[in-house]
mmCIF file of C-alpha atoms in Angstrom:
data_model
loop_
_atom_site.group_PDB
_atom_site.id
_atom_site.type_symbol
_atom_site.label_atom_id
_atom_site.label_comp_id
_atom_site.label_asym_id
_atom_site.label_seq_id
_atom_site.Cartn_x
_atom_site.Cartn_y
_atom_site.Cartn_z
ATOM 1 C CA MET A 1 -0.196 -0.035 0.351
ATOM 2 C CA PHE A 2 3.304 2.269 0.277
ATOM 3 C CA ALA A 3 2.917 2.915 -3.410
ATOM 4 C CA GLN A 4 -0.605 4.545 -3.498
ATOM 5 C CA PHE A 5 0.385 6.997 -0.955
ATOM 6 C CA PHE A 6 3.399 7.829 -2.346
ATOM 7 C CA GLY A 7 2.034 7.703 -5.652
ATOM 8 C CA SER A 8 -0.180 10.566 -3.914
ATOM 9 C CA PHE A 9 3.001 12.211 -2.248
ATOM 10 C CA LEU A 10 4.152 12.047 -6.283
ATOM 11 C CA LEU A 11 1.200 13.405 -7.317
ATOM 12 C CA HIS A 12 0.898 16.412 -3.880
ATOM 13 C CA LYS A 13 4.832 17.778 -4.695
ATOM 14 C CA GLY A 14 3.558 18.536 -8.675
ATOM 15 C CA LEU A 15 5.945 15.699 -9.987
ATOM 16 C CA VAL A 16 4.068 13.292 -11.726
ATOM 17 C CA THR A 17 0.107 14.023 -13.050
ATOM 18 C CA ALA A 18 -3.388 11.760 -12.676
ATOM 19 C CA GLN A 19 -2.287 10.299 -16.276
ATOM 20 C CA ASP A 20 0.888 9.494 -15.243
ATOM 21 C CA LEU A 21 0.223 7.356 -12.629
ATOM 22 C CA THR A 22 -3.095 6.008 -14.341
ATOM 23 C CA VAL A 23 -1.026 4.986 -16.966
ATOM 24 C CA ALA A 24 2.302 3.668 -14.311
ATOM 25 C CA PHE A 25 0.493 1.288 -11.965
ATOM 26 C CA GLU A 26 -0.570 -0.467 -15.856
ATOM 27 C CA GLU A 27 2.489 -0.409 -16.817
ATOM 28 C CA LYS A 28 4.440 -1.355 -13.508
ATOM 29 C CA LYS A 29 3.087 -5.317 -13.839
ATOM 30 C CA ASN A 30 5.145 -5.233 -16.030
ATOM 31 C CA THR A 31 8.495 -3.316 -15.428
ATOM 32 C CA ARG A 32 11.608 -5.021 -14.146
ATOM 33 C CA MET A 33 13.224 -3.802 -11.355
ATOM 34 C CA ARG A 34 16.648 -2.218 -12.013
ATOM 35 C CA LEU A 35 19.438 -2.422 -9.867
ATOM 36 C CA GLY A 36 20.302 2.191 -10.065
ATOM 37 C CA VAL A 37 16.794 2.121 -8.833
ATOM 38 C CA LEU A 38 17.491 -0.350 -6.185
ATOM 39 C CA ALA A 39 21.372 1.549 -4.827
ATOM 40 C CA ILE A 40 19.435 4.826 -4.925
ATOM 41 C CA ASN A 41 16.333 3.587 -2.386
ATOM 42 C CA ALA A 42 19.015 1.623 -0.431
ATOM 43 C CA GLY A 43 21.418 5.218 -0.344
ATOM 44 C CA LEU A 44 24.341 3.219 -1.897
ATOM 45 C CA MET A 45 24.682 5.587 -4.484
ATOM 46 C CA THR A 46 23.634 8.931 -6.415
ATOM 47 C CA SER A 47 21.044 10.098 -9.054
ATOM 48 C CA GLU A 48 24.521 10.963 -10.633
ATOM 49 C CA GLN A 49 26.330 7.436 -10.220
ATOM 50 C CA VAL A 50 23.417 5.781 -11.599
ATOM 51 C CA GLU A 51 23.949 7.975 -14.667
ATOM 52 C CA HIS A 52 27.383 7.776 -14.867
ATOM 53 C CA VAL A 53 27.201 3.864 -15.402
ATOM 54 C CA ASN A 54 24.254 4.165 -17.930
ATOM 55 C CA VAL A 55 26.392 6.316 -19.748
ATOM 56 C CA THR A 56 29.618 3.981 -19.605
ATOM 57 C CA GLN A 57 27.550 1.414 -20.674
ATOM 58 C CA GLN A 58 26.869 3.028 -23.530
ATOM 59 C CA SER A 59 30.710 2.148 -24.553
ATOM 60 C CA VAL A 60 31.498 -0.970 -22.806
ATOM 61 C CA ASP A 61 29.629 -4.288 -23.202
ATOM 62 C CA LYS A 62 29.369 -5.089 -20.189
ATOM 63 C CA ARG A 63 27.417 -5.671 -16.974
ATOM 64 C CA PHE A 64 24.852 -2.394 -15.200
ATOM 65 C CA GLY A 65 26.132 -4.312 -11.686
ATOM 66 C CA ASP A 66 30.165 -5.305 -13.022
ATOM 67 C CA LEU A 67 30.434 -1.566 -14.138
ATOM 68 C CA CYS A 68 29.158 -0.549 -10.797
ATOM 69 C CA VAL A 69 31.452 -2.476 -8.920
ATOM 70 C CA GLU A 70 34.236 -2.018 -11.681
ATOM 71 C CA LEU A 71 33.737 2.053 -10.648
ATOM 72 C CA GLY A 72 34.305 0.938 -7.560
ATOM 73 C CA TYR A 73 30.159 2.486 -7.110
ATOM 74 C CA LEU A 74 29.265 -1.243 -5.291
ATOM 75 C CA THR A 75 30.654 -4.052 -4.106
ATOM 76 C CA ASP A 76 29.892 -7.501 -5.278
ATOM 77 C CA ASN A 77 28.389 -7.896 -1.995
ATOM 78 C CA ASP A 78 25.940 -5.012 -2.847
ATOM 79 C CA VAL A 79 24.609 -6.340 -5.970
ATOM 80 C CA GLU A 80 23.755 -9.869 -4.813
ATOM 81 C CA ARG A 81 22.286 -8.634 -1.274
ATOM 82 C CA LEU A 82 20.851 -5.809 -4.069
ATOM 83 C CA LEU A 83 19.601 -8.211 -6.871
ATOM 84 C CA SER A 84 17.877 -11.099 -4.311
ATOM 85 C CA GLU A 85 15.686 -8.775 -2.585
ATOM 86 C CA GLN A 86 11.952 -8.689 -3.655
ATOM 87 C CA PRO A 87 11.301 -5.669 -5.781
ATOM 88 C CA THR A 88 8.701 -3.496 -3.555
ATOM 89 C CA ASP A 89 5.106 -2.372 -4.850
ATOM 90 C CA TYR A 90 6.716 1.623 -4.821
ATOM 91 C CA LEU A 91 9.905 1.376 -5.693
ATOM 92 C CA LEU A 92 8.062 -0.075 -9.255
ATOM 93 C CA LEU A 93 6.132 2.260 -9.493
ATOM 94 C CA GLY A 94 9.162 4.209 -9.448
ATOM 95 C CA GLN A 95 10.896 1.867 -11.547
ATOM 96 C CA THR A 96 7.349 2.178 -14.202
ATOM 97 C CA LEU A 97 7.934 6.035 -14.002
ATOM 98 C CA VAL A 98 11.478 6.639 -14.023
ATOM 99 C CA ASN A 99 11.212 3.779 -17.900
ATOM 100 C CA SER A 100 8.507 6.295 -19.051
ATOM 101 C CA GLY A 101 10.709 9.455 -18.602
ATOM 102 C CA VAL A 102 8.108 10.367 -16.359
ATOM 103 C CA MET A 103 10.563 11.003 -13.777
ATOM 104 C CA SER A 104 14.071 11.274 -13.763
ATOM 105 C CA ASN A 105 16.261 8.735 -12.088
ATOM 106 C CA ALA A 106 17.367 12.781 -9.564
ATOM 107 C CA ASP A 107 14.267 13.049 -8.863
ATOM 108 C CA PHE A 108 13.024 9.933 -7.720
ATOM 109 C CA GLU A 109 16.497 9.731 -5.756
ATOM 110 C CA ALA A 110 14.903 13.386 -4.514
ATOM 111 C CA ALA A 111 11.856 11.843 -4.296
ATOM 112 C CA ILE A 112 12.433 9.060 -2.362
ATOM 113 C CA LYS A 113 14.653 10.648 -0.281
ATOM 114 C CA GLU A 114 11.934 13.062 1.226
ATOM 115 C CA TYR A 115 9.484 10.544 1.328
ATOM 116 C CA LYS A 116 10.979 8.309 3.661
ATOM 117 C CA GLU A 117 12.363 11.861 6.230
ATOM 118 C CA GLU A 118 8.481 13.434 6.085
ATOM 119 C CA ASN A 119 6.924 10.017 6.942
ATOM 120 C CA SER A 120 9.934 9.265 9.361
ATOM 121 C CA LEU A 121 10.066 5.594 7.047
ATOM 122 C CA SER A 122 12.665 3.605 6.937
ATOM 123 C CA ASN A 123 14.105 0.983 3.910
ATOM 124 C CA ASP A 124 12.931 -2.291 5.655
ATOM 125 C CA ASP A 125 9.268 -0.193 6.834
ATOM 126 C CA ILE A 126 8.149 -0.084 3.484
ATOM 127 C CA SER A 127 9.118 -3.873 2.116
ATOM 128 C CA GLY A 128 8.052 -5.097 5.246
ATOM 129 C CA ASN A 129 4.380 -3.070 5.125
ATOM 130 C CA GLN A 130 4.464 -3.082 8.515
ATOM 131 C CA SER A 131 0.603 -2.197 9.859
ATOM 132 C CA ASP A 132 2.292 -0.424 12.497
ATOM 133 C CA LYS A 133 4.465 2.128 9.484
ATOM 134 C CA LEU A 134 1.704 1.486 7.717
ATOM 135 C CA SER A 135 -1.666 3.360 10.006
ATOM 136 C CA LYS A 136 0.537 5.841 10.954
ATOM 137 C CA LEU A 137 0.858 6.853 7.847
ATOM 138 C CA ILE A 138 -2.360 6.918 6.548
ATOM 139 C CA SER A 139 -2.789 9.244 10.579
ATOM 140 C CA GLY A 140 -0.592 11.063 9.092
ATOM 141 C CA PHE A 141 -2.215 11.667 5.191
ATOM 142 C CA TYR A 142 -5.234 11.732 6.813
ATOM 143 C CA HIS A 143 -4.505 13.922 9.699
ATOM 144 C CA PHE A 144 -6.965 11.900 11.410
ATOM 145 C CA ASP A 145 -5.140 13.010 14.705
ATOM 146 C CA THR A 146 -6.760 15.919 14.860
ATOM 147 C CA ALA A 147 -10.327 14.233 15.017
ATOM 148 C CA ALA A 148 -12.316 13.037 18.701
ATOM 149 C CA ASN A 149 -11.759 8.941 17.538
ATOM 150 C CA ALA A 150 -8.263 8.996 15.555
ATOM 151 C CA ARG A 151 -7.421 4.885 16.270
ATOM 152 C CA ILE A 152 -10.784 4.311 14.544
ATOM 153 C CA TYR A 153 -10.660 6.467 11.458
ATOM 154 C CA THR A 154 -6.771 5.356 11.349
ATOM 155 C CA GLU A 155 -7.984 1.594 11.211
ATOM 156 C CA TYR A 156 -10.939 1.923 9.665
ATOM 157 C CA THR A 157 -9.572 3.993 6.808
ATOM 158 C CA THR A 158 -6.138 0.993 6.893
ATOM 159 C CA LEU A 159 -8.640 -1.696 6.131
ATOM 160 C CA LEU A 160 -10.748 0.260 3.913
ATOM 161 C CA PHE A 161 -7.079 0.571 2.095
ATOM 162 C CA LYS A 162 -6.370 -2.610 2.522
ATOM 163 C CA ASP A 163 -9.830 -4.277 0.926
ATOM 164 C CA ILE A 164 -9.798 -2.639 -1.870
ATOM 165 C CA ILE A 165 -6.268 -3.041 -2.887
ATOM 166 C CA ARG A 166 -7.740 -7.364 -2.115
ATOM 167 C CA PHE A 167 -10.863 -7.091 -3.952
ATOM 168 C CA ILE A 168 -10.299 -3.438 -6.832
ATOM 169 C CA GLY A 169 -7.105 -2.798 -7.587
ATOM 170 C CA ASP A 170 -4.278 -1.649 -6.334
ATOM 171 C CA ASP A 171 -4.637 0.984 -9.143
ATOM 172 C CA PHE A 172 -5.270 3.965 -6.966
ATOM 173 C CA THR A 173 -4.381 7.111 -5.860
ATOM 174 C CA PRO A 174 -5.375 8.832 -3.169
ATOM 175 C CA LEU A 175 -6.471 11.623 -2.509
ATOM 176 C CA GLY A 176 -6.311 14.674 0.404
ATOM 177 C CA SER A 177 -9.143 14.145 2.727
ATOM 178 C CA SER A 178 -11.939 16.974 3.979
ATOM 179 C CA ILE A 179 -14.098 16.930 7.232
ATOM 180 C CA ILE A 180 -17.652 17.208 5.209
ATOM 181 C CA HIS A 181 -21.485 17.322 6.735
ATOM 182 C CA GLU A 182 -23.528 16.239 4.044
ATOM 183 C CA LEU A 183 -22.506 14.359 0.817
ATOM 184 C CA GLU A 184 -24.165 14.369 -2.130
ATOM 185 C CA ALA A 185 -24.182 11.867 -4.949
ATOM 186 C CA PRO A 186 -26.172 10.435 -8.386
ATOM 187 C CA HIS A 187 -24.762 7.048 -5.612
ATOM 188 C CA ILE A 188 -24.834 6.842 -2.935
ATOM 189 C CA VAL A 189 -24.819 3.351 -0.457
ATOM 190 C CA LYS A 190 -24.951 4.216 3.168
ATOM 191 C CA GLN A 191 -23.921 1.523 5.643
ATOM 192 C CA ALA A 192 -24.112 2.029 9.978
ATOM 193 C CA ILE A 193 -22.226 0.451 11.911
ATOM 194 C CA THR A 194 -23.619 0.543 15.698
ATOM 195 C CA GLY A 195 -23.373 -0.810 19.048
ATOM 196 C CA ALA A 196 -20.233 0.220 21.214
ATOM 197 C CA TYR A 197 -19.781 3.659 19.140
ATOM 198 C CA ASN A 198 -22.042 4.561 16.273
ATOM 199 C CA SER A 199 -20.240 5.710 12.731
ATOM 200 C CA ILE A 200 -21.729 5.990 8.745
ATOM 201 C CA THR A 201 -19.805 5.097 5.547
ATOM 202 C CA CYS A 202 -20.266 5.975 2.792
ATOM 203 C CA VAL A 203 -19.122 4.901 -0.939
ATOM 204 C CA ALA A 204 -20.554 7.880 -3.164
ATOM 205 C CA ALA A 205 -19.728 8.274 -7.106
ATOM 206 C CA ASP A 206 -21.094 9.918 -10.122
ATOM 207 C CA THR A 207 -22.690 6.970 -12.698
ATOM 208 C CA ALA A 208 -19.756 5.293 -14.911
ATOM 209 C CA GLU A 209 -17.425 5.266 -11.206
ATOM 210 C CA TYR A 210 -20.222 3.497 -9.558
ATOM 211 C CA MET A 211 -19.635 0.901 -12.238
ATOM 212 C CA ALA A 212 -17.051 0.611 -13.254
ATOM 213 C CA PHE A 213 -16.346 0.047 -9.332
ATOM 214 C CA ALA A 214 -19.068 -2.016 -9.229
ATOM 215 C CA GLU A 215 -18.031 -4.052 -12.387
ATOM 216 C CA ARG A 216 -13.713 -4.729 -10.811
ATOM 217 C CA PHE A 217 -15.636 -6.293 -7.205
ATOM 218 C CA ALA A 218 -18.645 -8.431 -8.936
ATOM 219 C CA LYS A 219 -16.331 -9.196 -11.998
ATOM 220 C CA GLU A 220 -18.666 -9.223 -14.765
ATOM 221 C CA GLU A 221 -19.863 -6.120 -16.930
ATOM 222 C CA PHE A 222 -22.239 -3.603 -16.357
ATOM 223 C CA THR A 223 -24.296 -1.501 -18.716
ATOM 224 C CA GLU A 224 -26.554 -0.056 -16.799
ATOM 225 C CA VAL A 225 -27.347 0.862 -12.676
ATOM 226 C CA ASP A 226 -29.718 -0.994 -11.301
ATOM 227 C CA ASP A 227 -30.816 -3.085 -7.876
ATOM 228 C CA PHE A 228 -27.446 -5.652 -9.381
ATOM 229 C CA VAL A 229 -25.227 -2.824 -9.563
ATOM 230 C CA ASP A 230 -26.507 -0.895 -5.737
ATOM 231 C CA ALA A 231 -26.306 -4.496 -4.248
ATOM 232 C CA THR A 232 -22.649 -4.899 -5.745
ATOM 233 C CA VAL A 233 -21.843 -1.796 -4.009
ATOM 234 C CA GLY A 234 -23.419 -2.544 -1.095
ATOM 235 C CA GLU A 235 -21.068 -5.713 -0.656
ATOM 236 C CA PHE A 236 -18.305 -4.905 -0.430
ATOM 237 C CA MET A 237 -19.152 -1.905 2.347
ATOM 238 C CA ASN A 238 -20.781 -4.727 3.968
ATOM 239 C CA VAL A 239 -17.910 -6.742 3.660
ATOM 240 C CA ASN A 240 -15.511 -4.540 4.825
ATOM 241 C CA ASN A 241 -17.592 -2.798 7.741
ATOM 242 C CA GLY A 242 -17.480 -6.639 7.886
ATOM 243 C CA LEU A 243 -14.250 -7.405 8.363
ATOM 244 C CA PHE A 244 -13.560 -3.194 10.517
ATOM 245 C CA THR A 245 -16.152 -5.661 13.158
ATOM 246 C CA VAL A 246 -15.203 -8.657 14.052
ATOM 247 C CA ASN A 247 -11.274 -6.867 13.765
ATOM 248 C CA GLU A 248 -12.679 -4.068 16.713
ATOM 249 C CA SER A 249 -13.759 -7.024 18.681
ATOM 250 C CA ASN A 250 -10.781 -9.083 18.724
ATOM 251 C CA GLU A 251 -8.165 -6.834 18.970
ATOM 252 C CA HIS A 252 -10.359 -3.904 21.056
ATOM 253 C CA GLY A 253 -12.684 -6.260 22.810
ATOM 254 C CA ILE A 254 -15.084 -3.385 21.522
ATOM 255 C CA GLU A 255 -18.776 -5.428 20.208
ATOM 256 C CA LEU A 256 -20.712 -4.126 17.341
ATOM 257 C CA GLN A 257 -22.888 -4.478 14.796
ATOM 258 C CA LEU A 258 -23.812 -3.756 11.028
ATOM 259 C CA ASP A 259 -26.808 -2.266 10.064
ATOM 260 C CA PRO A 260 -28.031 -3.309 6.611
ATOM 261 C CA GLN A 261 -26.773 -1.609 3.948
ATOM 262 C CA GLU A 262 -29.221 1.721 2.614
ATOM 263 C CA ILE A 263 -29.304 2.304 -1.348
ATOM 264 C CA HIS A 264 -29.830 6.248 -2.163
ATOM 265 C CA ASN A 265 -29.576 7.798 -5.212
ATOM 266 C CA HIS A 266 -29.170 11.707 -6.979
ATOM 267 C CA ASP A 267 -29.778 12.231 -2.883
ATOM 268 C CA LYS A 268 -28.807 13.964 0.206
ATOM 269 C CA ILE A 269 -26.739 12.552 3.723
ATOM 270 C CA VAL A 270 -26.169 15.447 6.114
ATOM 271 C CA PHE A 271 -24.476 14.316 9.150
ATOM 272 C CA GLU A 272 -25.014 14.209 13.059
ATOM 273 C CA ASN A 273 -20.805 14.939 13.837
ATOM 274 C CA PRO A 274 -19.087 15.873 10.748
ATOM 275 C CA ALA A 275 -17.328 13.029 8.370
ATOM 276 C CA PHE A 276 -14.264 12.485 6.512
ATOM 277 C CA LEU A 277 -14.110 12.120 2.585
ATOM 278 C CA ILE A 278 -11.994 10.051 1.499
ATOM 279 C CA PRO A 279 -11.919 10.383 -3.083
ATOM 280 C CA VAL A 280 -9.067 7.806 -4.448
ATOM 281 C CA SER A 281 -8.271 8.404 -7.702
ATOM 282 C CA PHE A 282 -8.845 4.948 -9.287
ATOM 283 C CA SER A 283 -7.859 4.487 -13.039
ATOM 284 C CA PHE A 284 -10.994 4.563 -14.193
ATOM 285 C CA GLY A 285 -12.105 8.082 -12.402
ATOM 286 C CA GLU A 286 -12.746 8.662 -8.486
ATOM 287 C CA VAL A 287 -14.968 6.892 -6.029
ATOM 288 C CA ASN A 288 -15.353 7.825 -2.357
ATOM 289 C CA PHE A 289 -15.221 7.236 0.775
ATOM 290 C CA VAL A 290 -16.620 8.672 3.879
ATOM 291 C CA ILE A 291 -16.983 7.941 7.587
ATOM 292 C CA SER A 292 -17.863 9.193 10.003
ATOM 293 C CA ASN A 293 -17.601 8.604 14.135
ATOM 294 C CA GLY A 294 -19.568 10.206 16.539
ATOM 295 C CA MET B 1 -26.086 -38.967 -1.410
ATOM 296 C CA ALA B 2 -24.294 -37.774 -4.661
ATOM 297 C CA LEU B 3 -24.385 -33.898 -5.286
ATOM 298 C CA GLU B 4 -26.634 -33.865 -7.516
ATOM 299 C CA ASN B 5 -29.279 -34.771 -5.054
ATOM 300 C CA ILE B 6 -28.873 -32.402 -2.599
ATOM 301 C CA LYS B 7 -31.248 -29.493 -2.698
ATOM 302 C CA VAL B 8 -29.283 -26.169 -1.423
ATOM 303 C CA MET B 9 -30.626 -23.267 0.221
ATOM 304 C CA ILE B 10 -29.410 -19.666 0.090
ATOM 305 C CA ALA B 11 -30.716 -17.005 2.219
ATOM 306 C CA ASP B 12 -29.080 -13.839 2.126
ATOM 307 C CA ASP B 13 -31.150 -9.955 1.553
ATOM 308 C CA SER B 14 -28.005 -8.681 -0.616
ATOM 309 C CA MET B 15 -28.554 -9.440 -4.362
ATOM 310 C CA PHE B 16 -25.640 -9.741 -5.489
ATOM 311 C CA ALA B 17 -24.061 -12.917 -2.626
ATOM 312 C CA ARG B 18 -27.247 -14.824 -4.001
ATOM 313 C CA LYS B 19 -26.048 -14.674 -7.498
ATOM 314 C CA LYS B 20 -22.340 -15.532 -6.755
ATOM 315 C CA LEU B 21 -23.309 -18.038 -4.998
ATOM 316 C CA ILE B 22 -25.689 -19.012 -6.816
ATOM 317 C CA ASN B 23 -23.458 -19.306 -9.931
ATOM 318 C CA PHE B 24 -20.910 -21.609 -8.404
ATOM 319 C CA ILE B 25 -23.207 -23.803 -6.738
ATOM 320 C CA SER B 26 -25.002 -24.851 -10.114
ATOM 321 C CA THR B 27 -22.018 -25.285 -11.391
ATOM 322 C CA LEU B 28 -20.961 -28.507 -9.014
ATOM 323 C CA GLY B 29 -24.809 -30.176 -10.548
ATOM 324 C CA VAL B 30 -26.939 -29.543 -7.420
ATOM 325 C CA ALA B 31 -30.717 -30.301 -7.711
ATOM 326 C CA GLU B 32 -31.943 -27.764 -6.285
ATOM 327 C CA VAL B 33 -31.355 -23.939 -4.807
ATOM 328 C CA ILE B 34 -33.808 -22.523 -3.438
ATOM 329 C CA GLU B 35 -33.440 -18.111 -2.816
ATOM 330 C CA ALA B 36 -34.809 -16.193 -0.226
ATOM 331 C CA ALA B 37 -34.034 -12.808 0.353
ATOM 332 C CA ASP B 38 -34.817 -12.248 4.424
ATOM 333 C CA GLY B 39 -35.402 -14.020 7.511
ATOM 334 C CA GLU B 40 -39.245 -15.047 7.230
ATOM 335 C CA GLU B 41 -38.708 -15.655 3.659
ATOM 336 C CA ALA B 42 -35.891 -18.647 4.824
ATOM 337 C CA VAL B 43 -38.144 -19.912 7.589
ATOM 338 C CA GLU B 44 -41.254 -20.576 4.896
ATOM 339 C CA LYS B 45 -38.587 -21.516 2.131
ATOM 340 C CA TYR B 46 -37.344 -23.618 4.597
ATOM 341 C CA LYS B 47 -40.727 -25.490 5.980
ATOM 342 C CA ALA B 48 -42.144 -25.584 1.755
ATOM 343 C CA SER B 49 -38.745 -27.192 0.735
ATOM 344 C CA LYS B 50 -37.038 -29.306 3.406
ATOM 345 C CA PRO B 51 -33.207 -28.059 1.559
ATOM 346 C CA ASN B 52 -30.112 -30.058 2.787
ATOM 347 C CA VAL B 53 -28.328 -26.946 4.276
ATOM 348 C CA VAL B 54 -29.082 -23.318 4.306
ATOM 349 C CA PHE B 55 -26.117 -21.017 3.724
ATOM 350 C CA MET B 56 -27.959 -18.231 5.648
ATOM 351 C CA ASP B 57 -26.534 -14.330 6.394
ATOM 352 C CA ILE B 58 -27.511 -12.493 9.277
ATOM 353 C CA VAL B 59 -27.950 -8.986 9.067
ATOM 354 C CA MET B 60 -31.150 -9.507 6.882
ATOM 355 C CA PRO B 61 -34.529 -7.402 7.076
ATOM 356 C CA LYS B 62 -38.781 -8.464 8.958
ATOM 357 C CA LYS B 63 -36.343 -11.395 10.082
ATOM 358 C CA THR B 64 -32.307 -11.509 11.045
ATOM 359 C CA GLY B 65 -30.763 -14.807 10.710
ATOM 360 C CA ILE B 66 -29.968 -15.907 14.260
ATOM 361 C CA GLU B 67 -34.173 -15.648 14.856
ATOM 362 C CA ALA B 68 -34.325 -17.945 11.250
ATOM 363 C CA VAL B 69 -32.013 -20.187 12.214
ATOM 364 C CA LYS B 70 -33.886 -21.069 15.949
ATOM 365 C CA GLU B 71 -37.489 -20.854 13.936
ATOM 366 C CA ILE B 72 -36.088 -23.560 11.462
ATOM 367 C CA VAL B 73 -34.038 -26.158 14.291
ATOM 368 C CA ALA B 74 -37.428 -25.660 16.449
ATOM 369 C CA PHE B 75 -39.146 -27.553 13.428
ATOM 370 C CA ASP B 76 -36.530 -29.493 11.934
ATOM 371 C CA PRO B 77 -33.532 -30.472 14.222
ATOM 372 C CA SER B 78 -31.677 -31.817 12.067
ATOM 373 C CA ALA B 79 -31.554 -29.368 9.968
ATOM 374 C CA LYS B 80 -27.804 -28.640 8.515
ATOM 375 C CA VAL B 81 -27.992 -23.992 9.022
ATOM 376 C CA ILE B 82 -24.369 -21.963 7.868
ATOM 377 C CA MET B 83 -23.630 -18.968 8.619
ATOM 378 C CA ALA B 84 -22.508 -17.109 5.900
ATOM 379 C CA SER B 85 -21.971 -13.477 7.574
ATOM 380 C CA SER B 86 -19.462 -11.180 6.680
ATOM 381 C CA VAL B 87 -19.552 -9.821 10.996
ATOM 382 C CA GLY B 88 -17.692 -12.779 12.308
ATOM 383 C CA THR B 89 -17.772 -11.640 15.702
ATOM 384 C CA GLN B 90 -16.923 -14.198 18.749
ATOM 385 C CA ASN B 91 -20.629 -12.718 19.803
ATOM 386 C CA HIS B 92 -22.779 -13.576 16.352
ATOM 387 C CA LEU B 93 -20.640 -17.065 16.396
ATOM 388 C CA ARG B 94 -21.592 -17.992 19.852
ATOM 389 C CA ASP B 95 -24.998 -16.742 18.811
ATOM 390 C CA ALA B 96 -25.461 -18.477 16.026
ATOM 391 C CA ILE B 97 -23.828 -22.062 17.166
ATOM 392 C CA MET B 98 -26.400 -21.319 20.064
ATOM 393 C CA ALA B 99 -29.469 -20.809 17.445
ATOM 394 C CA GLY B 100 -28.477 -24.168 16.686
ATOM 395 C CA ALA B 101 -26.341 -23.182 13.654
ATOM 396 C CA SER B 102 -24.349 -25.767 12.046
ATOM 397 C CA ASP B 103 -20.746 -23.753 11.227
ATOM 398 C CA PHE B 104 -20.525 -20.258 10.834
ATOM 399 C CA ILE B 105 -18.531 -18.825 7.304
ATOM 400 C CA GLN B 106 -16.430 -14.896 7.311
ATOM 401 C CA LYS B 107 -17.870 -12.841 3.980
ATOM 402 C CA PRO B 108 -15.935 -12.666 1.110
ATOM 403 C CA ILE B 109 -16.959 -16.853 1.402
ATOM 404 C CA SER B 110 -15.039 -19.041 -1.305
ATOM 405 C CA ASN B 111 -15.642 -20.935 -3.199
ATOM 406 C CA ASP B 112 -13.460 -23.686 -2.031
ATOM 407 C CA GLN B 113 -14.890 -23.275 1.293
ATOM 408 C CA ILE B 114 -18.560 -24.207 -0.028
ATOM 409 C CA GLN B 115 -17.925 -26.475 -2.110
ATOM 410 C CA LYS B 116 -16.325 -28.153 0.437
ATOM 411 C CA ILE B 117 -19.181 -28.393 3.017
ATOM 412 C CA LEU B 118 -21.727 -29.670 0.252
ATOM 413 C CA GLU B 119 -19.078 -32.488 -0.410
ATOM 414 C CA ASN B 120 -19.860 -33.618 3.324
ATOM 415 C CA THR B 121 -23.511 -32.812 3.573
ATOM 416 C CA ALA B 122 -22.923 -35.357 0.306
ATOM 417 C CA LYS B 123 -22.123 -37.262 2.231
ATOM 418 C CA GLU B 124 -24.016 -37.104 5.922
ATOM 419 C CA VAL B 125 -27.213 -37.590 3.326
ATOM 420 C CA LYS B 126 -28.478 -40.894 3.658
#
């Protein structure tokens, strides 16, 4: 999931466009990691050194790794270790953006350094997809620490993104959140979580995006929004919220229930308590998620 | 009994959940798949058809899955009802078992889970 937030960081910094990210998320499936990007990420080489090796490689018939050792930038052990590590998702995204010319190696080096510093992340944190670091990243990204129930918002959103990756796809970019008091959209699915505390959760989107989201979850094609499409989006929400209640029960001893989902087409929902609007930009368009706790 | 002789009931208010289950179960060649969209309909259809196994959601309108399973088991103590819910908390699990459910599976349900349950049901039914 670090790849999606790294993509959002690049977008926010103006280093890439939303279109660049859409293309890169699609292309990264076929991207092979290059030693230069791995070495930059590990802090073993600078982008200038990588460029130097790239230029040198044009005039000699030698492998990139061998040249790095010959030029004194890496040891044999460094090369072996870097090549043996599994490429992480955010590195594949970075490599894809470098390959397509959207970013240079120097842009990537500066961006990855700033991203890690801003979020206090080490290489181990990112490659291990550690839950606590992920929660910290999400809480910081959405400024949940300003909310009274920061833990609930953070854990709900962390699970939501895991379920989006699991059931919809990983080709999305989280966009900045906002606080809302009402929600108006062509299609809204709402589900209340009740019990030890009460929350309202929603998925909202325009027609084309709503259908595309449903198509991904159902793994079938739709031509119009009908009851089945509503039920499909409703089931995504039900599964996600169900897993959330299981986590709350198992990890915190908090017992919650789910109300049946409500479908609101071309409607407006007014929240009793302030709600976090969490927009997510997919390759097929934008879908909004809402959580209000109180 | 072979799979082609067993009757299966799916009680879920989600049209999506019912369709996905029916689509898969149909490929296994069971005798009949009966649908119910709420707890009340589930009880009525159970009494009318006596399916060999029921997949029952918990959160449903009119009558919850827990209430429905109690009525079904009161009518037929040998009923095999599998709760299939997204809310697999310990409390729900306990309530379901106390109501008479045979098992509890957390949504999303995998096709493998369904197939195993149906094959076991076929073995149990004489």
